[in-house]
Coordinates of C-alpha atoms in Angstrom, one line a residue:
X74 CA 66.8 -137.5 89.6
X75 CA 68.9 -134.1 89.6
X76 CA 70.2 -134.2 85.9
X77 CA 67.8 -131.9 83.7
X78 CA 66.9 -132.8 80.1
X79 CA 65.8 -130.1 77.5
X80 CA 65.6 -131.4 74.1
X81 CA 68.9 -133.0 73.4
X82 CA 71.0 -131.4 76.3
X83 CA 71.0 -132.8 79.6
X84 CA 72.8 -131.6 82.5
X85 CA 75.3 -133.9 84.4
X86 CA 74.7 -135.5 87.8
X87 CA 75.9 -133.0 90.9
X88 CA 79.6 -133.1 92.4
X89 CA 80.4 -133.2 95.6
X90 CA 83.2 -130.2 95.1
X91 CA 84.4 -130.2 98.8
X92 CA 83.7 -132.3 102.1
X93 CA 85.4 -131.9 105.7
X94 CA 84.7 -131.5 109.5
X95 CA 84.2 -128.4 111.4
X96 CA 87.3 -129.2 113.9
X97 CA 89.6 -126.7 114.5
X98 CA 92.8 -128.4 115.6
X99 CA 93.5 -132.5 115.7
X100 CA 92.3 -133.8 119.0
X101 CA 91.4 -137.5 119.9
X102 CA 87.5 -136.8 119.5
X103 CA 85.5 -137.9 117.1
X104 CA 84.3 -135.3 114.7
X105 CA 80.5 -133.7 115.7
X106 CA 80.1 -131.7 112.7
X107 CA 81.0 -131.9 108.9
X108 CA 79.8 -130.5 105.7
X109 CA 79.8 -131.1 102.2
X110 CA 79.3 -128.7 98.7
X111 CA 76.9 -130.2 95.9
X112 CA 77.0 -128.7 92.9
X113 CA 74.0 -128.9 90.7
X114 CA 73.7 -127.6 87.4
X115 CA 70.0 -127.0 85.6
X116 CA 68.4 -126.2 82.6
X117 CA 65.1 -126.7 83.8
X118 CA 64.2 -127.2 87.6
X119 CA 64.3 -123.9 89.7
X120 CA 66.4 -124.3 93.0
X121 CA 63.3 -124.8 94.8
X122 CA 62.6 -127.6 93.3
X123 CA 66.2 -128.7 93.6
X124 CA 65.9 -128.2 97.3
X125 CA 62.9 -130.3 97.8
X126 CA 64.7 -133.7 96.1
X127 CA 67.5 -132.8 97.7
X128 CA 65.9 -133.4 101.5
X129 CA 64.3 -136.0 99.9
X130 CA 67.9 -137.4 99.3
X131 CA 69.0 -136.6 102.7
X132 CA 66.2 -138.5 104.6
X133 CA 66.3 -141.7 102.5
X134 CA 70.3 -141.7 102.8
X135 CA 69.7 -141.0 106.6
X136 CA 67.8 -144.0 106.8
X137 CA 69.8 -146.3 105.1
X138 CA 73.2 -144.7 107.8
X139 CA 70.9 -145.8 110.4
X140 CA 70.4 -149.0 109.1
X141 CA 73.7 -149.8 108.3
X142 CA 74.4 -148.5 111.8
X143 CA 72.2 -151.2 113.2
X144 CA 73.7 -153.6 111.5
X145 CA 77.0 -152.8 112.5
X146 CA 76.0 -153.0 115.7
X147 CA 74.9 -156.7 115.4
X148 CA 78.4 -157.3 113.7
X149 CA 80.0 -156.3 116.4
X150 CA 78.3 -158.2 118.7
X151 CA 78.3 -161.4 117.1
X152 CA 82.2 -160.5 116.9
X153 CA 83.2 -159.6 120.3
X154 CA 80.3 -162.4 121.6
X155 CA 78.8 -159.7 124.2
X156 CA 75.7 -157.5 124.2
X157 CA 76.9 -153.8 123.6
X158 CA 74.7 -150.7 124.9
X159 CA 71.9 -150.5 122.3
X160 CA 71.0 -147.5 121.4
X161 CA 68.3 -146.0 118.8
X162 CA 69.5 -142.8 117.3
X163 CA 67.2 -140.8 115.5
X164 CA 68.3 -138.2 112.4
X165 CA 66.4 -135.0 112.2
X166 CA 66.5 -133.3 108.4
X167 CA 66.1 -129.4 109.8
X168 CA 66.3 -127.1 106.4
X169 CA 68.2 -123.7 106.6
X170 CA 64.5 -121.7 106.8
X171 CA 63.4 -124.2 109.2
X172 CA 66.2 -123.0 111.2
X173 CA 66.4 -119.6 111.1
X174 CA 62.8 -120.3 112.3
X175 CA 63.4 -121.4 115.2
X176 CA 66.1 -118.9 116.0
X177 CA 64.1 -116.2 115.2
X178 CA 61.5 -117.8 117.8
X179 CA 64.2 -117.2 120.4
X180 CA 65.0 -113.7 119.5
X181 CA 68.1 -114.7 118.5
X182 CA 70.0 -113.3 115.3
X183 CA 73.3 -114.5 113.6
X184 CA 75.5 -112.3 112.1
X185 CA 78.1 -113.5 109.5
X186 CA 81.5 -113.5 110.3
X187 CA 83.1 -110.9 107.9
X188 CA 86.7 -111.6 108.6
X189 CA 86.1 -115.2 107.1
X190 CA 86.7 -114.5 102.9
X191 CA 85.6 -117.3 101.3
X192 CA 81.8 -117.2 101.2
X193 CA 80.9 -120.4 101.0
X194 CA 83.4 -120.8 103.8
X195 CA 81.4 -118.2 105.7
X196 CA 77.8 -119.6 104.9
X197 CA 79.1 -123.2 106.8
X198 CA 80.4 -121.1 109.7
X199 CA 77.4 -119.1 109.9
X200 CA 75.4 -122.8 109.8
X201 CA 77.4 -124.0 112.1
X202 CA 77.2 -120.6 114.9
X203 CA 73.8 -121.2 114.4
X204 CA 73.1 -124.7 115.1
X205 CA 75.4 -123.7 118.3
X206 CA 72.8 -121.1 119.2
X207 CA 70.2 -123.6 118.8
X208 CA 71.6 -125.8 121.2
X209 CA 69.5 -128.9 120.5
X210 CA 70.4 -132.7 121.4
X211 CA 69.1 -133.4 118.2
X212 CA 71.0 -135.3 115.4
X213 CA 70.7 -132.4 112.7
X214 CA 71.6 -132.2 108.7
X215 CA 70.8 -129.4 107.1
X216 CA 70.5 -128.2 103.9
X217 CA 71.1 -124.9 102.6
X218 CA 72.2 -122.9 99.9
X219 CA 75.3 -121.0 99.5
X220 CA 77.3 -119.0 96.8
X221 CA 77.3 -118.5 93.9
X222 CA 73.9 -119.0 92.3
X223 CA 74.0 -118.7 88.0
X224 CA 70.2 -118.8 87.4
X225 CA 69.9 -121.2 84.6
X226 CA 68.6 -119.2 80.8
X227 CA 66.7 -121.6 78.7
X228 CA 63.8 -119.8 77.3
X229 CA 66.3 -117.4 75.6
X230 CA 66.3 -119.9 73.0
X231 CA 63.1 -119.2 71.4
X232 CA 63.7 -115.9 71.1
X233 CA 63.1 -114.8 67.1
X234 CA 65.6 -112.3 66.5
X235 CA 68.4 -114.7 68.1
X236 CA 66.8 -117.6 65.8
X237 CA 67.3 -115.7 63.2
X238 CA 70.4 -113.9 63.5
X239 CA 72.2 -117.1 64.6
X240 CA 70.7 -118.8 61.4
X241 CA 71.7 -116.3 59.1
X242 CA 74.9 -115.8 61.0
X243 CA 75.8 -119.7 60.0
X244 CA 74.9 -119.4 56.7
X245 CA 77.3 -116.5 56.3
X246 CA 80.4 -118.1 57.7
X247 CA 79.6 -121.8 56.2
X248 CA 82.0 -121.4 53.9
X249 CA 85.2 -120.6 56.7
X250 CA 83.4 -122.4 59.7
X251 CA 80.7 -125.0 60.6
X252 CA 78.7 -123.8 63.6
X253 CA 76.2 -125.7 65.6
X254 CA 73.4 -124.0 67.8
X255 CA 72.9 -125.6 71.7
X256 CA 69.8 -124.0 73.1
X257 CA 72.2 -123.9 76.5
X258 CA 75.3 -122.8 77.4
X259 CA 76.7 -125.5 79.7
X260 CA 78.7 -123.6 81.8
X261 CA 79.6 -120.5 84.1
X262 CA 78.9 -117.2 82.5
X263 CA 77.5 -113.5 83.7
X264 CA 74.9 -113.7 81.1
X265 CA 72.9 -116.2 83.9
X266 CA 72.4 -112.9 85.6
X267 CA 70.0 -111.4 82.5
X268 CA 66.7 -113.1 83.9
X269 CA 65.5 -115.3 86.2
X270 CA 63.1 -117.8 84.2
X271 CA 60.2 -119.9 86.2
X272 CA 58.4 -120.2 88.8
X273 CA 61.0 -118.7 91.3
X274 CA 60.0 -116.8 94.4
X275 CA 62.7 -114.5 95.3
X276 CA 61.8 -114.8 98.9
X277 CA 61.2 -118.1 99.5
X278 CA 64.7 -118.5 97.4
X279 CA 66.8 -116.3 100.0
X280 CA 65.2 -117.8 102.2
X281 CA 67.3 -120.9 101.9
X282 CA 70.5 -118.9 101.2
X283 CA 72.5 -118.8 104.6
X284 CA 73.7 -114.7 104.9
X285 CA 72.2 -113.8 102.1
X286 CA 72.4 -109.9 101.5
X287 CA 74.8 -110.2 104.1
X288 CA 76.9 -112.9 102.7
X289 CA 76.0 -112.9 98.9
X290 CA 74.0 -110.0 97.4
X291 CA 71.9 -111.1 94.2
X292 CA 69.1 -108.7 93.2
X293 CA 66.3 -111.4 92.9
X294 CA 63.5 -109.1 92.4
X295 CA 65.3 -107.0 89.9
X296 CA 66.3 -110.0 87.9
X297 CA 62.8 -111.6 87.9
X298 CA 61.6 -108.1 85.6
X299 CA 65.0 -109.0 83.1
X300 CA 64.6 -111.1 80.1
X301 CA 67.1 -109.9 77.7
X302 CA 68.1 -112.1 75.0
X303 CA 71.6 -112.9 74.1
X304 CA 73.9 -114.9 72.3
X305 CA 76.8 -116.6 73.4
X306 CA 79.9 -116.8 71.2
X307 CA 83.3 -117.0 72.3
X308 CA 86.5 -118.9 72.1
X309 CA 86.8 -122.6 71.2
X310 CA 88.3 -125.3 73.4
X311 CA 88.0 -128.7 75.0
X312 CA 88.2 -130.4 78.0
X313 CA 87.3 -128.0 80.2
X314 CA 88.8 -127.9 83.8
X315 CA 91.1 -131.3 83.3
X316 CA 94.6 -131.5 83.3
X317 CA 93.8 -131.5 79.0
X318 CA 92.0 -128.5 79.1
X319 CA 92.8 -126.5 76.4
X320 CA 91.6 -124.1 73.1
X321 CA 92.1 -123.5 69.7
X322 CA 94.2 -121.7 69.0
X323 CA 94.1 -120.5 65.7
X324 CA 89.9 -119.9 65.9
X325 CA 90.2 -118.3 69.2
X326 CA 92.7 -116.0 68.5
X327 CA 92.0 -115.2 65.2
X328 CA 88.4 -115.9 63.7
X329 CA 86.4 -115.6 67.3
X330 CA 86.7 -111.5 67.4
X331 CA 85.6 -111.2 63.7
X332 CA 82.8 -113.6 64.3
X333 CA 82.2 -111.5 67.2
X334 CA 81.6 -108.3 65.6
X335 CA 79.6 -110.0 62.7
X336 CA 77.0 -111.6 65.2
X337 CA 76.8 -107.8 66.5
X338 CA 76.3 -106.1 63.2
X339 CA 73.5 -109.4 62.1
X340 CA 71.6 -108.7 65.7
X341 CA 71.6 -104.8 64.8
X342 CA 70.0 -105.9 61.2
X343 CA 67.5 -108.5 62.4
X344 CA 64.0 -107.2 63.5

């Protein structure tokens, strides 16, 4: 459902990075609000589209808590042999715009805490503030964004001068090197931020970001004019972010500059 396909690369399914309540000290009360980071990686869908199976997600796994809440509830029952209090809870899926919405319809405006310095720590707190405004005896999940967004570059791929140049590129190292092309860089890099490909509404994006321009400043609208081509080429290494991770050594530290400068003088060649 989340993991994107584009030719032969496919994206992997998202991590839960982080999950925990919202309690400030250890007290004998049950937690009343938790959150939890997803990371989702794409090489296709926009976050929009992301966003939308996501609640889709939410409300079918909402459902099935409910009815494995139910039947708990007959377990328990049938365990202790006496009738316990039945009651019906309902689960309300209420996204980020949704409310911001309805805070706005109260005049009321949340303001990021700035002395927080994580910013994913501040987007929950800023959540959390404002479903305190809100004040509702609602059962509420809801989902938002939160930093850092790496827009996902796909199209660069067809770009002729970087077909080219990388073509020629491997034909002239052949001999010292094999190279293979992936269309997409499957990780974390700045050159995300060269374009924003698809259908993607800047607004309606920030939209779901909690704080943003406050929290997490990304020029959306300056991004969606962008499309610069590029080519990735860097050091060599495996496992990335396990205890194994590690790099070659001897192409990292002492082909990957040359090859460097040789990609540079091919693009600078190739109309």
């Amino acid at each position: 459902l989340f993991s994107d396909v584009l030719g032969k690369s496919s994206t992997p399914v998202p991590v839960c990075l982080k999950q925990a309540d919202l309690k400030s000290s250890y007290t004998v009360q049950t937690p009343i609000v938790s959150y939890a980071y997803f990371n989702v990686m794409t090489l296709t869908s926009s976050p929009l589209q992301v966003m939308d199976r996501f609640v889709d997600e939410i409300k079918g796994a909402c459902d099935d808590a409910l009815a494995q809440f139910h039947e708990r509830h007959q377990q328990a029952e049938q365990i202790q042999r006496k009738k316990i209090n039945w009651i019906s809870p309902v689960i309300t899926v209420l996204t980020y715009p949704e409310l911001t919405k309805r805070l706005q319809e109260m005049n009321v405006k949340m303001i990021a805490d700035d002395k927080i310095q994580d910013v994913r720590e501040r987007a929950v707190d800023l959540v959390k503030r404002s479903l305190d405004a809100l004040a509702s005896d609602e059962i509420l999940v809801v989902p938002f964004l939160a930093p850092p967004y790496y827009p996902h570059r796909s199209e660069n791929a067809n770009q002729t001068r970087i077909v080219q140049s990388t073509t020629n590129f491997i034909k002239q190292v052949a001999t010292q090197t094999t190279f293979t092309v992936d269309p997409v860089y499957q990780g974390l890099s700045d050159m995300s931020y060269l374009g924003l490909e698809g259908d993607v509404d800047p607004k309606q994006l920030s939209d779901w970001f909690a704080g943003f321009n406050e929290i997490y400043d990304l020029p959306l609208e300056a991004l969606s004019r962008l499309n610069i081509p590029f080519v990735n080429l860097g050091p060599n290494g495996k496992d990335a972010h396990k205890v194994s991770e590690r790099i070659d050594m001897k192409y990292s530290f002492d082909k990957a500059l040359p090859y460097f400068i040789l990609m540079i003088k091919i693009l600078g060649e190739t109309r």
